[in-house]
């Protein structure tokens, strides 16, 4: 099974790229979705998060106030590290479980904070989606209605472009239109199909 870890900064186009791979037949596994599921009421991380942050991070219906949690960890690096230590082993295990049950030729595993969290994942290649900062800001602002200062703060906290690119096996440059993006995804899809196929044939 070929496992591609997909990452990139905020607003670079990770979701758009993974949707394109999904339409071409790849299995998509999303670490953010897994975190969301693991921390839903009754799921493995739910109670531990409430114990860590206190009862005021729960709304009337029992759901976690994720925005409040995000604000708290933004302001407290120790708390952030503690939350990551709780979540990452669970996320890794769930990714591995989903990979094991996959029957498609390859998986795209979206891990937005692949470099920031320092966690080791079972992946074969790293695919980075890259875009110039101005493009990141414009796209993230356009999508979330956020102001550019807020996006800039997040960019400053994330790994820089050169760091990511230096560690990538493949890079998608998303600085133009969607047709250009689709063409790059198509060509990587061919490459990954070939690599997946090569693995199936015993040497
Ligand atoms: P985040 O890190 O915030 O989750 P992301 O990396 O997943 O973001 P997307 O949500 O895929 O990024 O893209 C951000 C916005 O930019 C979306 O509204 C998307 O439709 C748009 N977008 C992405 N790529 C392009 C492109 N090549 N041309 C035009 N719009 C694009």
PDB file of N, CA, C and O and ligand atoms in Angstrom, residues 9-16 139 143 174 176-178 181, ligand 1:
ATOM      1  N   UNK A   9       0.943  24.843   3.948  1.00  0.00           N
ATOM      2  CA  UNK A   9       0.482  25.904   4.852  1.00  0.00           C
ATOM      3  C   UNK A   9      -0.993  26.219   4.668  1.00  0.00           C
ATOM      4  O   UNK A   9      -1.642  25.701   3.749  1.00  0.00           O
ATOM      5  N   UNK A  10      -1.501  27.078   5.532  1.00  0.00           N
ATOM      6  CA  UNK A  10      -2.902  27.489   5.468  1.00  0.00           C
ATOM      7  C   UNK A  10      -3.210  28.108   4.087  1.00  0.00           C
ATOM      8  O   UNK A  10      -2.400  28.869   3.547  1.00  0.00           O
ATOM      9  N   UNK A  11      -4.333  27.724   3.526  1.00  0.00           N
ATOM     10  CA  UNK A  11      -4.795  28.317   2.273  1.00  0.00           C
ATOM     11  C   UNK A  11      -3.979  27.974   1.042  1.00  0.00           C
ATOM     12  O   UNK A  11      -4.140  28.585  -0.017  1.00  0.00           O
ATOM     13  N   UNK A  12      -3.080  26.996   1.129  1.00  0.00           N
ATOM     14  CA  UNK A  12      -2.273  26.667  -0.047  1.00  0.00           C
ATOM     15  C   UNK A  12      -3.074  25.842  -1.068  1.00  0.00           C
ATOM     16  O   UNK A  12      -2.709  25.794  -2.248  1.00  0.00           O
ATOM     17  N   UNK A  13      -4.137  25.171  -0.581  1.00  0.00           N
ATOM     18  CA  UNK A  13      -4.973  24.392  -1.504  1.00  0.00           C
ATOM     19  C   UNK A  13      -5.008  22.896  -1.205  1.00  0.00           C
ATOM     20  O   UNK A  13      -5.349  22.093  -2.071  1.00  0.00           O
ATOM     21  N   UNK A  14      -4.684  22.511   0.033  1.00  0.00           N
ATOM     22  CA  UNK A  14      -4.629  21.076   0.388  1.00  0.00           C
ATOM     23  C   UNK A  14      -5.970  20.373   0.154  1.00  0.00           C
ATOM     24  O   UNK A  14      -6.010  19.279  -0.398  1.00  0.00           O
ATOM     25  N   UNK A  15      -7.056  21.023   0.596  1.00  0.00           N
ATOM     26  CA  UNK A  15      -8.374  20.385   0.453  1.00  0.00           C
ATOM     27  C   UNK A  15      -8.746  20.256  -1.022  1.00  0.00           C
ATOM     28  O   UNK A  15      -9.253  19.208  -1.457  1.00  0.00           O
ATOM     29  N   UNK A  16      -8.468  21.311  -1.780  1.00  0.00           N
ATOM     30  CA  UNK A  16      -8.765  21.278  -3.218  1.00  0.00           C
ATOM     31  C   UNK A  16      -7.984  20.146  -3.885  1.00  0.00           C
ATOM     32  O   UNK A  16      -8.521  19.386  -4.698  1.00  0.00           O
ATOM     33  N   UNK A 139      -6.415  33.703  -0.535  1.00  0.00           N
ATOM     34  CA  UNK A 139      -7.342  32.561  -0.621  1.00  0.00           C
ATOM     35  C   UNK A 139      -7.962  32.263   0.737  1.00  0.00           C
ATOM     36  O   UNK A 139      -9.160  32.019   0.840  1.00  0.00           O
ATOM     37  N   UNK A 143     -11.934  32.644   1.659  1.00  0.00           N
ATOM     38  CA  UNK A 143     -12.747  31.489   2.058  1.00  0.00           C
ATOM     39  C   UNK A 143     -13.353  31.654   3.440  1.00  0.00           C
ATOM     40  O   UNK A 143     -14.515  31.345   3.653  1.00  0.00           O
ATOM     41  N   UNK A 174       0.804  25.728  -6.364  1.00  0.00           N
ATOM     42  CA  UNK A 174      -0.568  26.194  -6.602  1.00  0.00           C
ATOM     43  C   UNK A 174      -0.614  27.710  -6.630  1.00  0.00           C
ATOM     44  O   UNK A 174      -1.231  28.355  -5.780  1.00  0.00           O
ATOM     45  N   UNK A 176      -1.376  29.326  -9.623  1.00  0.00           N
ATOM     46  CA  UNK A 176      -2.105  29.757 -10.826  1.00  0.00           C
ATOM     47  C   UNK A 176      -3.559  29.278 -10.734  1.00  0.00           C
ATOM     48  O   UNK A 176      -4.099  29.142  -9.645  1.00  0.00           O
ATOM     49  N   UNK A 177      -4.171  28.978 -11.896  1.00  0.00           N
ATOM     50  CA  UNK A 177      -5.600  28.651 -11.854  1.00  0.00           C
ATOM     51  C   UNK A 177      -5.840  27.165 -11.554  1.00  0.00           C
ATOM     52  O   UNK A 177      -4.908  26.374 -11.419  1.00  0.00           O
ATOM     53  N   UNK A 178      -7.126  26.813 -11.458  1.00  0.00           N
ATOM     54  CA  UNK A 178      -7.469  25.439 -11.089  1.00  0.00           C
ATOM     55  C   UNK A 178      -7.079  24.438 -12.179  1.00  0.00           C
ATOM     56  O   UNK A 178      -6.805  23.278 -11.883  1.00  0.00           O
ATOM     57  N   UNK A 181      -3.600  23.495 -11.558  1.00  0.00           N
ATOM     58  CA  UNK A 181      -3.545  22.612 -10.385  1.00  0.00           C
ATOM     59  C   UNK A 181      -3.958  21.191 -10.789  1.00  0.00           C
ATOM     60  O   UNK A 181      -3.289  20.210 -10.457  1.00  0.00           O
TER      61      UNK A 181
HETATM   62  P1  LIG B   1      -6.630  25.336   5.104  1.00  0.00           P
HETATM   63  O1  LIG B   1      -5.228  25.080   5.486  1.00  0.00           O
HETATM   64  O2  LIG B   1      -7.064  26.652   5.611  1.00  0.00           O
HETATM   65  O3  LIG B   1      -7.585  24.226   5.447  1.00  0.00           O
HETATM   66  P2  LIG B   1      -6.317  24.482   2.345  1.00  0.00           P
HETATM   67  O4  LIG B   1      -4.854  24.396   2.194  1.00  0.00           O
HETATM   68  O5  LIG B   1      -7.082  23.203   2.524  1.00  0.00           O
HETATM   69  O6  LIG B   1      -6.677  25.503   3.493  1.00  0.00           O
HETATM   70  P3  LIG B   1      -8.199  25.070   0.244  1.00  0.00           P
HETATM   71  O7  LIG B   1      -9.373  25.131   1.176  1.00  0.00           O
HETATM   72  O8  LIG B   1      -8.104  23.924  -0.675  1.00  0.00           O
HETATM   73  O9  LIG B   1      -6.841  25.249   1.059  1.00  0.00           O
HETATM   74  O10 LIG B   1      -8.112  26.388  -0.647  1.00  0.00           O
HETATM   75  C1  LIG B   1      -8.318  27.696  -0.072  1.00  0.00           C
HETATM   76  C2  LIG B   1      -9.288  28.488  -0.961  1.00  0.00           C
HETATM   77  O11 LIG B   1      -8.636  28.761  -2.192  1.00  0.00           O
HETATM   78  C3  LIG B   1     -10.553  27.718  -1.310  1.00  0.00           C
HETATM   79  O12 LIG B   1     -11.624  28.627  -1.363  1.00  0.00           O
HETATM   80  C4  LIG B   1     -10.254  27.143  -2.703  1.00  0.00           C
HETATM   81  O13 LIG B   1     -11.419  26.951  -3.452  1.00  0.00           O
HETATM   82  C5  LIG B   1      -9.367  28.231  -3.293  1.00  0.00           C
HETATM   83  N1  LIG B   1      -8.368  27.736  -4.263  1.00  0.00           N
HETATM   84  C6  LIG B   1      -7.453  26.752  -4.083  1.00  0.00           C
HETATM   85  N2  LIG B   1      -6.661  26.611  -5.152  1.00  0.00           N
HETATM   86  C7  LIG B   1      -7.096  27.515  -6.060  1.00  0.00           C
HETATM   87  C8  LIG B   1      -6.678  27.853  -7.403  1.00  0.00           C
HETATM   88  N3  LIG B   1      -5.664  27.272  -8.017  1.00  0.00           N
HETATM   89  N4  LIG B   1      -7.364  28.844  -8.015  1.00  0.00           N
HETATM   90  C9  LIG B   1      -8.398  29.471  -7.395  1.00  0.00           C
HETATM   91  N5  LIG B   1      -8.835  29.210  -6.142  1.00  0.00           N
HETATM   92  C10 LIG B   1      -8.197  28.243  -5.481  1.00  0.00           C
END
